[in-house]
Amino acid sequence: MVLILRNIFLLFLFFICFKIGYSQTGLGINTVVIDPGHGGKDPGAVSPNNNYEKTVVLKVSLLLGEMIQKKFPEVKVIYTRNDDRFIGLAKRAKIANEIGADLFISIHANAIEIPSANGFETWVLGLHKSQAALEVAKFENSAILMEENNEQTYSEFDPNDPDAYIALSMRQNAFLDQSLILANAIQKDSKLKLGLRDRGVKQAGFMVLYRATMPAVLVELGFLSNPRDEKFLISKSGQIKLANHLFEGFKNYKNKYDNVDQSLTKFTEIINNNQSISLLDTGKIYKVQLATSSYKIPTLPENFNGLKDVEVYISGKFYKYTYGLSPNMSTINEKLAMAKKAGYESSFVISFQDGKRLDWLKQ
Ligand SMILES: [Zn+2]
């Protein structure tokens, strides 16, 4: 009886803590990072008329940021660059990771040797389905080669090696659902609103998306190598239309999640999950932490590289996904090895005492 009362008390405490955490931080879109591609010594794509990708994307990025700040003053907008300077791909993602951004939007423009290619497309991290998709990622990733110490920073990755792109796409896909929803929101009505060809939502191994630990998309506004697209991209009216279109996509995504976050359904889901309640049991248990996200992702094997029985708990404003549950360190180390084998190379063991996450040093 005492144990039952104690568990009810812990459950109550958990609920109170959650309520406080919830109202303090909120779970909506509080910070967005806008990442204008290239800059400085890296012009990005260059049109036959010598118009630079770095210039077009900076203008559209700044316009987008202004629109977000005007309509949603409570949202913090951070740019990875707001002038013409060179910034490495890893640094761009690091800026977003360190401030705990809720969204990462990287803005680029295309160019290829075939002048007829044209249109607007949105990318998320994943395995490319065509050689053309691989080439887009290779071009964008080639900025790495202009970075000093790139061999140390990207020791695991050669931007020219096709195999490296397969390895990149094995990355945890905890943010894939949200990234796809944002990408689809941005891509929606692009033909109607922009008058550009709708090239759809695609996947490939972009290093800047790989390094970002939140929902992240990369937009290719159009082709500087196509005369019609180029004219649109370099014009003030075209840039305003593009920024406005990106803003609408952002707004739709934000509204969707802000509405969801205003309910307590997520809490109910977690309480209804018996495995999570088991965390409130007495004693020390170990789990493998796989990934973190701002929004709840269904813990289905297909969302976690085939791993079964993935569980979720809330910590601050994030959902954290765990795999395995054991009071035994050697059992959990086997689970850790399985998680790493499934592609969660940065997964690690965490422990709970009486339902409370222990500090790493006390493990
Ligand atoms: Zn680019």
mmCIF file of N, CA, C and O in Angstrom, residues 26 102 112 152 169 177 214 216 237 261 280 288 309:
data_model
loop_
_atom_site.group_PDB
_atom_site.id
_atom_site.type_symbol
_atom_site.label_atom_id
_atom_site.label_comp_id
_atom_site.label_asym_id
_atom_site.label_seq_id
_atom_site.Cartn_x
_atom_site.Cartn_y
_atom_site.Cartn_z
ATOM 1 N N GLY A 26 7.196 26.096 -23.107
ATOM 2 C CA GLY A 26 6.344 25.886 -24.267
ATOM 3 C C GLY A 26 7.022 24.881 -25.168
ATOM 4 O O GLY A 26 8.193 24.588 -25.011
ATOM 5 N N ASP A 102 14.568 25.405 -32.990
ATOM 6 C CA ASP A 102 13.467 24.468 -33.245
ATOM 7 C C ASP A 102 13.374 24.105 -34.720
ATOM 8 O O ASP A 102 12.777 23.089 -35.073
ATOM 9 N N ILE A 112 23.009 24.178 -63.240
ATOM 10 C CA ILE A 112 23.637 23.031 -63.896
ATOM 11 C C ILE A 112 23.936 23.392 -65.346
ATOM 12 O O ILE A 112 23.572 24.471 -65.817
ATOM 13 N N GLN A 152 40.022 17.412 -40.742
ATOM 14 C CA GLN A 152 39.755 17.103 -39.328
ATOM 15 C C GLN A 152 38.266 17.255 -39.027
ATOM 16 O O GLN A 152 37.654 16.403 -38.397
ATOM 17 N N SER A 169 23.184 8.989 -45.065
ATOM 18 C CA SER A 169 21.732 8.818 -45.015
ATOM 19 C C SER A 169 21.312 7.798 -43.961
ATOM 20 O O SER A 169 20.133 7.668 -43.656
ATOM 21 N N ASP A 177 10.298 13.021 -39.961
ATOM 22 C CA ASP A 177 8.869 13.333 -40.094
ATOM 23 C C ASP A 177 8.631 14.835 -40.103
ATOM 24 O O ASP A 177 7.936 15.364 -40.959
ATOM 25 N N MET A 214 17.831 19.150 -35.335
ATOM 26 C CA MET A 214 16.434 19.592 -35.220
ATOM 27 C C MET A 214 15.819 19.417 -36.616
ATOM 28 O O MET A 214 16.555 19.179 -37.574
ATOM 29 N N ALA A 216 15.049 20.026 -40.188
ATOM 30 C CA ALA A 216 15.880 20.874 -41.044
ATOM 31 C C ALA A 216 15.564 20.621 -42.512
ATOM 32 O O ALA A 216 15.382 19.474 -42.920
ATOM 33 N N SER A 237 11.277 41.930 -56.943
ATOM 34 C CA SER A 237 9.917 41.385 -56.801
ATOM 35 C C SER A 237 9.958 39.859 -56.668
ATOM 36 O O SER A 237 9.201 39.273 -55.894
ATOM 37 N N ASP A 261 0.601 21.711 -29.544
ATOM 38 C CA ASP A 261 1.273 21.877 -28.263
ATOM 39 C C ASP A 261 0.376 22.468 -27.195
ATOM 40 O O ASP A 261 0.684 22.407 -26.019
ATOM 41 N N LEU A 280 9.026 5.028 -13.047
ATOM 42 C CA LEU A 280 8.732 5.521 -11.707
ATOM 43 C C LEU A 280 8.954 4.441 -10.646
ATOM 44 O O LEU A 280 8.827 4.685 -9.467
ATOM 45 N N VAL A 288 19.312 3.092 -23.254
ATOM 46 C CA VAL A 288 20.186 3.678 -24.275
ATOM 47 C C VAL A 288 19.450 4.872 -24.870
ATOM 48 O O VAL A 288 18.310 4.729 -25.320
ATOM 49 N N ASP A 309 10.513 -1.419 -29.908
ATOM 50 C CA ASP A 309 10.302 -1.049 -28.503
ATOM 51 C C ASP A 309 11.063 0.209 -28.088
ATOM 52 O O ASP A 309 11.592 0.295 -26.983
#
